[in-house]
C-alpha positions as a printed Julia matrix, in Angstrom:
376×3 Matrix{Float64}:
   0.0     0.0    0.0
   1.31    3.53  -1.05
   1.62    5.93   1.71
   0.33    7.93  -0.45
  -3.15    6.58  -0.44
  -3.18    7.17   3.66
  -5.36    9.61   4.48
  -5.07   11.45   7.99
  -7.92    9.95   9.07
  -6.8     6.11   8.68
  -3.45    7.19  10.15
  -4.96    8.96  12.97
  -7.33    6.06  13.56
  -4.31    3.59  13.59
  -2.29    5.31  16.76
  -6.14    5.53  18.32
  -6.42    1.86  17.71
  -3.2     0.84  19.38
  -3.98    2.36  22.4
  -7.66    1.64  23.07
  -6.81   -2.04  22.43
  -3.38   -2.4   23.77
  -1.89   -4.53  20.6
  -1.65   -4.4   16.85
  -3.79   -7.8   16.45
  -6.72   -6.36  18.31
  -6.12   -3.15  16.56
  -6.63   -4.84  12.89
  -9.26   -6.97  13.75
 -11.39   -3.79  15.16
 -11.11   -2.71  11.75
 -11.32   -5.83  10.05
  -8.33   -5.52   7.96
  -5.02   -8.06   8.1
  -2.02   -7.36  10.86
   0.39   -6.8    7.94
  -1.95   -3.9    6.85
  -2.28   -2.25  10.3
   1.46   -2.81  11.07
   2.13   -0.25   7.87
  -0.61    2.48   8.88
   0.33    2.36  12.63
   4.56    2.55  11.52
   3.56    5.49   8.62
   1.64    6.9   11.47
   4.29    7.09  13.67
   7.14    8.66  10.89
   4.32   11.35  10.4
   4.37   12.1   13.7
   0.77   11.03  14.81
  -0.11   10.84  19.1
  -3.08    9.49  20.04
  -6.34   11.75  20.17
  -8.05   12.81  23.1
 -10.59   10.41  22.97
  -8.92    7.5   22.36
  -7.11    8.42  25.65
  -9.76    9.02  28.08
 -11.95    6.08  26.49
 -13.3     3.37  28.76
 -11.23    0.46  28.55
 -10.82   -2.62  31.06
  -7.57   -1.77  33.54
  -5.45   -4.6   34.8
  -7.54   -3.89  37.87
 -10.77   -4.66  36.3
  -9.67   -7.36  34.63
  -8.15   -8.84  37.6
 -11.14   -8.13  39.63
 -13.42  -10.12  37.03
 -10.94  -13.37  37.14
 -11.07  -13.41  41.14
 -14.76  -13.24  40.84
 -15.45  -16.2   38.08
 -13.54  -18.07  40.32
 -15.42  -17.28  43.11
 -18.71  -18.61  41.52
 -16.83  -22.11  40.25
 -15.85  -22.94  43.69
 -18.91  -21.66  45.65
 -21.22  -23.38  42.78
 -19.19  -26.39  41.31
 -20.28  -27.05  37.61
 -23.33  -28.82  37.25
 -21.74  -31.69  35.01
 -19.97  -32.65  37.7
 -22.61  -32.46  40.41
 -25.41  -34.36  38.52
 -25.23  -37.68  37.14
 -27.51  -38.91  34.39
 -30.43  -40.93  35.83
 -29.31  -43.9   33.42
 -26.29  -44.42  30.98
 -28.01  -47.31  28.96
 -31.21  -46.72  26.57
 -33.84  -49.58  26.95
 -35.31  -50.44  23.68
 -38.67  -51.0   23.0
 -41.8   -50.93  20.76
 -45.05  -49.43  21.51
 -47.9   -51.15  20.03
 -50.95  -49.57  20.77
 -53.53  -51.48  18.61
 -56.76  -50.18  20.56
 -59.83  -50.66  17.76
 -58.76  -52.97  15.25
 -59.06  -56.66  15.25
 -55.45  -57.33  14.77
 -54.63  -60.55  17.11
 -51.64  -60.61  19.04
 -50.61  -64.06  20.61
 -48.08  -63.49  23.66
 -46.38  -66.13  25.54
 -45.93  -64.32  29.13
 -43.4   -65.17  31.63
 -43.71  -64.56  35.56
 -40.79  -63.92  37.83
 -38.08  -66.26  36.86
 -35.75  -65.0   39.85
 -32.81  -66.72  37.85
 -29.86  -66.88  40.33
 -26.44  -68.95  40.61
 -28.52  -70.98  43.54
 -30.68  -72.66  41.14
 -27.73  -73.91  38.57
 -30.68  -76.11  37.04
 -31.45  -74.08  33.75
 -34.28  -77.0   32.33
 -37.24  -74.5   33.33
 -35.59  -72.56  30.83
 -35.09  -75.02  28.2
 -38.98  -76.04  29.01
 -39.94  -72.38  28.05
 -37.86  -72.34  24.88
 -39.34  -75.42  23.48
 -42.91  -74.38  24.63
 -42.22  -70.77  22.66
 -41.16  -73.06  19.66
 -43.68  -75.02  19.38
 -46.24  -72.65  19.68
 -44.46  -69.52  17.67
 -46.42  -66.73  19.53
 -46.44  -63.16  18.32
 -44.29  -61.53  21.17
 -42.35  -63.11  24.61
 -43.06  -61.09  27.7
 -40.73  -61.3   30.53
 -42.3   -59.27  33.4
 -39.55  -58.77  35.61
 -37.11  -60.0   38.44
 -35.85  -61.89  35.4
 -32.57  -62.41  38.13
 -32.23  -62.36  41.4
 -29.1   -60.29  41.98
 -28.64  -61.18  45.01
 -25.2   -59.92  44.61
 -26.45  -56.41  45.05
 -29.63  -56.55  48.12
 -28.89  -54.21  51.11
 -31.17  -56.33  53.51
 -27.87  -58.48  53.92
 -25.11  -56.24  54.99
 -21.59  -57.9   53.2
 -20.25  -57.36  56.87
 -22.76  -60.44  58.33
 -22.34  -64.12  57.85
 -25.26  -64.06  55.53
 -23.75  -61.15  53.51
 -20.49  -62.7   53.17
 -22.33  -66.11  50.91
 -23.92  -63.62  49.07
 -22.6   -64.37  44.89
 -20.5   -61.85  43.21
 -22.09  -59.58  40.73
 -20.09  -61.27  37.79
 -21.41  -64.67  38.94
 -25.42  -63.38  39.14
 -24.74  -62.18  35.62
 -22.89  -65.28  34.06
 -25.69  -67.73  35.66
 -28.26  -64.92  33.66
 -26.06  -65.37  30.63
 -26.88  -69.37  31.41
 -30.77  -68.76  31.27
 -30.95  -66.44  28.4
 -29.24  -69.19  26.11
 -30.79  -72.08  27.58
 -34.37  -70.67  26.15
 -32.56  -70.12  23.34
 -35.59  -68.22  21.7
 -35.6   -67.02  17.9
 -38.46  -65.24  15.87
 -40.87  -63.68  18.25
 -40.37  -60.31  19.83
 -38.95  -60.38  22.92
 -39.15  -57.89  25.92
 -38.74  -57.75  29.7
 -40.05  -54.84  31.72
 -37.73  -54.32  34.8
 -38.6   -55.71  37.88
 -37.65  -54.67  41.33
 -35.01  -57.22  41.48
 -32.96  -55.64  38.45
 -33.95  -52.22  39.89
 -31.25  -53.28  42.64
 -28.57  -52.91  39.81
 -29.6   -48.82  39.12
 -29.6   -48.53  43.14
 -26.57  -49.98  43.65
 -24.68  -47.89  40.94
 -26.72  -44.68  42.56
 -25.48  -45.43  46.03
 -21.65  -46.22  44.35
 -20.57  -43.77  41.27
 -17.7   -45.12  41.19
 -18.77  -47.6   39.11
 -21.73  -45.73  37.65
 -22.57  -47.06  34.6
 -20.78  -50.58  34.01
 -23.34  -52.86  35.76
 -25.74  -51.38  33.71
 -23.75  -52.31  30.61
 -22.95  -56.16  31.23
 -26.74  -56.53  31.82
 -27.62  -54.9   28.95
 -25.06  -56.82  27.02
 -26.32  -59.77  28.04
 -30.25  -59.2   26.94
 -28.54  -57.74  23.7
 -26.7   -60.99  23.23
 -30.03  -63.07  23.04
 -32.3   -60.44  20.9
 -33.77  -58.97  24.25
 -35.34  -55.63  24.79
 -36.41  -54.22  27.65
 -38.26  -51.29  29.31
 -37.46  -49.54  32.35
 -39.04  -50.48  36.33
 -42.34  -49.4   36.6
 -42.99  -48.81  32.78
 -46.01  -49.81  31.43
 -45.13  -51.49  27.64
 -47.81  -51.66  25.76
 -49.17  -54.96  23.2
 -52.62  -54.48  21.63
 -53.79  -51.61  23.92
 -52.68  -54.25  27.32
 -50.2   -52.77  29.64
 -47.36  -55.3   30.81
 -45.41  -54.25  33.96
 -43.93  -55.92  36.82
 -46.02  -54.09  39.5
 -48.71  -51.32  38.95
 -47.79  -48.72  41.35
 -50.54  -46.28  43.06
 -50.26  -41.96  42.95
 -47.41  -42.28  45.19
 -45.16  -44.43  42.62
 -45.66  -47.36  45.2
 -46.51  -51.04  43.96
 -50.08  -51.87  45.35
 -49.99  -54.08  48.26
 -51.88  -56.91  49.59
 -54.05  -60.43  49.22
 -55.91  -58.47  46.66
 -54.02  -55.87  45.22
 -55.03  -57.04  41.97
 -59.07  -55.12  42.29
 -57.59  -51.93  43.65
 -55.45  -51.73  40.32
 -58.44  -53.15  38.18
 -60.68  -49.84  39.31
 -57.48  -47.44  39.39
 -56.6   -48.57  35.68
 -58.05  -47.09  32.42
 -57.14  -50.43  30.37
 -56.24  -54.48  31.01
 -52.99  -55.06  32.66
 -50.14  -58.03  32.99
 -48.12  -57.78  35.92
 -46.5   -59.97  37.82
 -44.31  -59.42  41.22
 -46.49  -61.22  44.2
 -45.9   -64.87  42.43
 -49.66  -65.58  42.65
 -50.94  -66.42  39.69
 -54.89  -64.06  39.66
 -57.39  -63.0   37.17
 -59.53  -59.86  38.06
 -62.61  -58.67  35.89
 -63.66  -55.87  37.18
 -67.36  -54.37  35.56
 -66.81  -50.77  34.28
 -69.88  -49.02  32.69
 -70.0   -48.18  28.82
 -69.04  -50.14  25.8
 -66.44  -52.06  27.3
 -68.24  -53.74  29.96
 -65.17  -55.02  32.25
 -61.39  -54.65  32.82
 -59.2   -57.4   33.39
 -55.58  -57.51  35.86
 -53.86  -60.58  35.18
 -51.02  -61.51  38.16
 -48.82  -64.47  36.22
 -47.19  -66.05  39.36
 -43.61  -66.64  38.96
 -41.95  -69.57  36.82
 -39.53  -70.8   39.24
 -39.06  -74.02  39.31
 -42.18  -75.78  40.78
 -42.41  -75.69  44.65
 -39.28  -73.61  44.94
 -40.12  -70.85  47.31
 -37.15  -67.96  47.87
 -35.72  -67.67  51.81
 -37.78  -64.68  52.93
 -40.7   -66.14  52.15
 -40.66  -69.64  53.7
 -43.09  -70.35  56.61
 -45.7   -67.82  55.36
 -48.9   -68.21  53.11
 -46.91  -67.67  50.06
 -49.9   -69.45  47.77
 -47.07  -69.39  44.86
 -48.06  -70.22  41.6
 -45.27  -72.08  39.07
 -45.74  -71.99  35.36
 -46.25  -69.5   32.93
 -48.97  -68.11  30.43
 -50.08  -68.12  26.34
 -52.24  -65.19  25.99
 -54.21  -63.57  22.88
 -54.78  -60.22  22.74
 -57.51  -58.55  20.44
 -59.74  -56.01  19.96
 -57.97  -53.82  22.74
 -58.57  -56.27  25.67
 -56.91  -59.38  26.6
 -59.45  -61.69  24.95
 -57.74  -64.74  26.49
 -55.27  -66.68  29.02
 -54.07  -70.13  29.76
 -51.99  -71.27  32.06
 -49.08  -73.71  32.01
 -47.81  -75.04  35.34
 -43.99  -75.57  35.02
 -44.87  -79.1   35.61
 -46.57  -80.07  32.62
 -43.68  -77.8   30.79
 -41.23  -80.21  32.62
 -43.81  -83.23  31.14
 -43.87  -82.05  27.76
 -40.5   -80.76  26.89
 -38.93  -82.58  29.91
 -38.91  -86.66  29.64
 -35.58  -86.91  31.49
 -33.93  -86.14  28.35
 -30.19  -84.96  28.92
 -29.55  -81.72  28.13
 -27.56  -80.63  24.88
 -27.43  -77.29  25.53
 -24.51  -74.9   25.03
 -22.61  -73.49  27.76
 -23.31  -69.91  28.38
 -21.88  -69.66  31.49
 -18.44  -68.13  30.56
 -19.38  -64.19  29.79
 -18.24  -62.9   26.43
 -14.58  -62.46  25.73
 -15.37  -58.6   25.5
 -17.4   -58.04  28.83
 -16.32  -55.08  30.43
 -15.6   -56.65  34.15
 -12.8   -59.08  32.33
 -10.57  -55.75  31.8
């Protein structure tokens, strides 16, 4: 650029520059105009002999005071208020995957083989109830599966048995809780139908556990969500109502206080509470409610499906009480909105059927997958 071309304004404007923001950079970018440019006004400037103009000296500008003033007081606010990403966790770290089918006026039939409470743990290493069900879902190729909960034990993870008492110390490890799971999953060794669990109470333990210990937020929920991944699972979250044909499925209704109803009968208190038919599960008595409800559809039906345990097992806290257990599980067709209807299979005449004392040939799935995260 000629000097030539420099008028005294643009040369009287580059000295102002310098000063009001302290370096040739700032200067030029003010202006928008490249550093090489500015360098050349602001050195013609100075030959010419150009000072700074009033106002460019008695403009406001931030002092090293101000400045220093403003630091001390952002760092105030980070240590009086840490930052929220580190105060909050996320309330989960894996997605459960479902699909809502709604279906609640046409005359679409859904067929659903529904499973109670399985309560797999590693202290029933018999996996034949689960080779029963498999053979059962085979041979009757049903629309959807429906797990509804407390698929496992995890006993691993209660809090009613301190790790400190005798009892707490036979507790399993979490790794073997998941490796017997692992076991069941591939013993059904289900293809074809849809296949869901909604959470149970029992696999809510996992999300408290990790809650009460961040430390290892997060990875417990992966190797059980690796494991229904492995075998085509999805699931929905505790207390989630999934949805087949306008029928809820969930392991236990819960009342206005986000509490799962209580007692012999718990099963008409959710019947008048609920606005369509619901599967749940949770008390291991197998009960079917119809309640009458006035307009077109004429009654609403709560279905309990017991647990499918194996037959007669009952768990340790509930031995010596009126437990009234039922063992098997349930083919149900859905149409028209409504649960249309239900049979029941005790695990006994599963164990008859698809039983016979045959020797299992089964794969062994008790050795996790070579990439599960707790082998690192």
């Amino acid at each position: 650029m000629s000097a030539r071309m420099l008028t005294p304004e643009k040369l009287q404007q580059a000295v102002d520059l310098f000063v009001i923001h302290g370096n040739k950079t700032a200067a030029a970018r003010a202006i928008n105009i490249p550093t090489t440019t500015y360098n050349f006004r602001y050195a013609e400037a100075v030959a010419r002999g150009y000072t700074p103009s009033p106002d460019a000296l008695t403009k406001d500008r931030v002092s090293s005071s101000d400045l220093r003033a403003q630091i001390e007081s952002l760092k105030e606010q980070l240590t009086s208020r840490p930052r929220q990403a580190e105060v909050e966790l996320p309330p989960v770290i894996i997605k459960p995957h479902y699909t809502v089918r709604t279906d609640q006026g046409s005359g679409e039939k859904i067929r659903i083989c529904a499973i109670g409470d399985a309560h797999d743990s590693p202290k029933i290493p018999n996996k034949e109830r689960f080779e029963w069900i498999g053979a059962h879902i085979k041979a009757t190729k049903p629309d959807v599966v429906v797990q509804i909960g407390d698929f496992l034990t995890l006993d691993s993870l209660n809090n009613y048995e301190p790790n400190e008492t005798f009892a707490g110390k036979l507790k399993p490890t979490f790794q073997a809780d998941v490796s017997s799971f692992i076991e069941a999953l591939g013993a059904m060794d289900v293809n074809g139908p849809e296949l869901h669990c909604t959470l149970g109470n029992h696999e809510q333990r996992l999300f408290s556990y990790e809650n009460s210990h961040p430390e290892v937020y997060g990875m417990m929920q992966l190797e059980l969500q690796g494991a229904f991944e492995r075998f085509g699972w999805t699931f929905s979250p505790y207390k989630f109502i999934q949805k087949y044909g306008g029928v809820g499925f969930t392991h236990s209704a819960t009342n206005s206080m986000g509490r799962a109803y209580g007692g012999k009968i718990s099963e008409n208190s959710i019947a008048n509470d609920s606005l369509f038919d619901l599967v749940i599960g949770h008390s291991h008595r197998r009960r079917l409610v119809r309640v009458p409800k006035i307009g077109d559809d004429n009654n609403l039906a709560v279905l309990n499906l017991g647990c499918a345990l194996p037959d007669g097992f009952i768990e340790s806290y509930a031995r010596h009480s009126s437990t009234g257990w039922s063992f098997g599980i349930y083919d149900l067709t859905i149409q028209h909105g409504g649960l249309q209807s239900e049979s029941f299979i005790p695990m006994s005449e599963l164990g008859s059927l698809y039983g016979g004392g045959r020797r299992s040939n089964r794969k062994d799935f008790s050795k996790p997958p070579k990439n599960n995260l707790m082998d690192n």
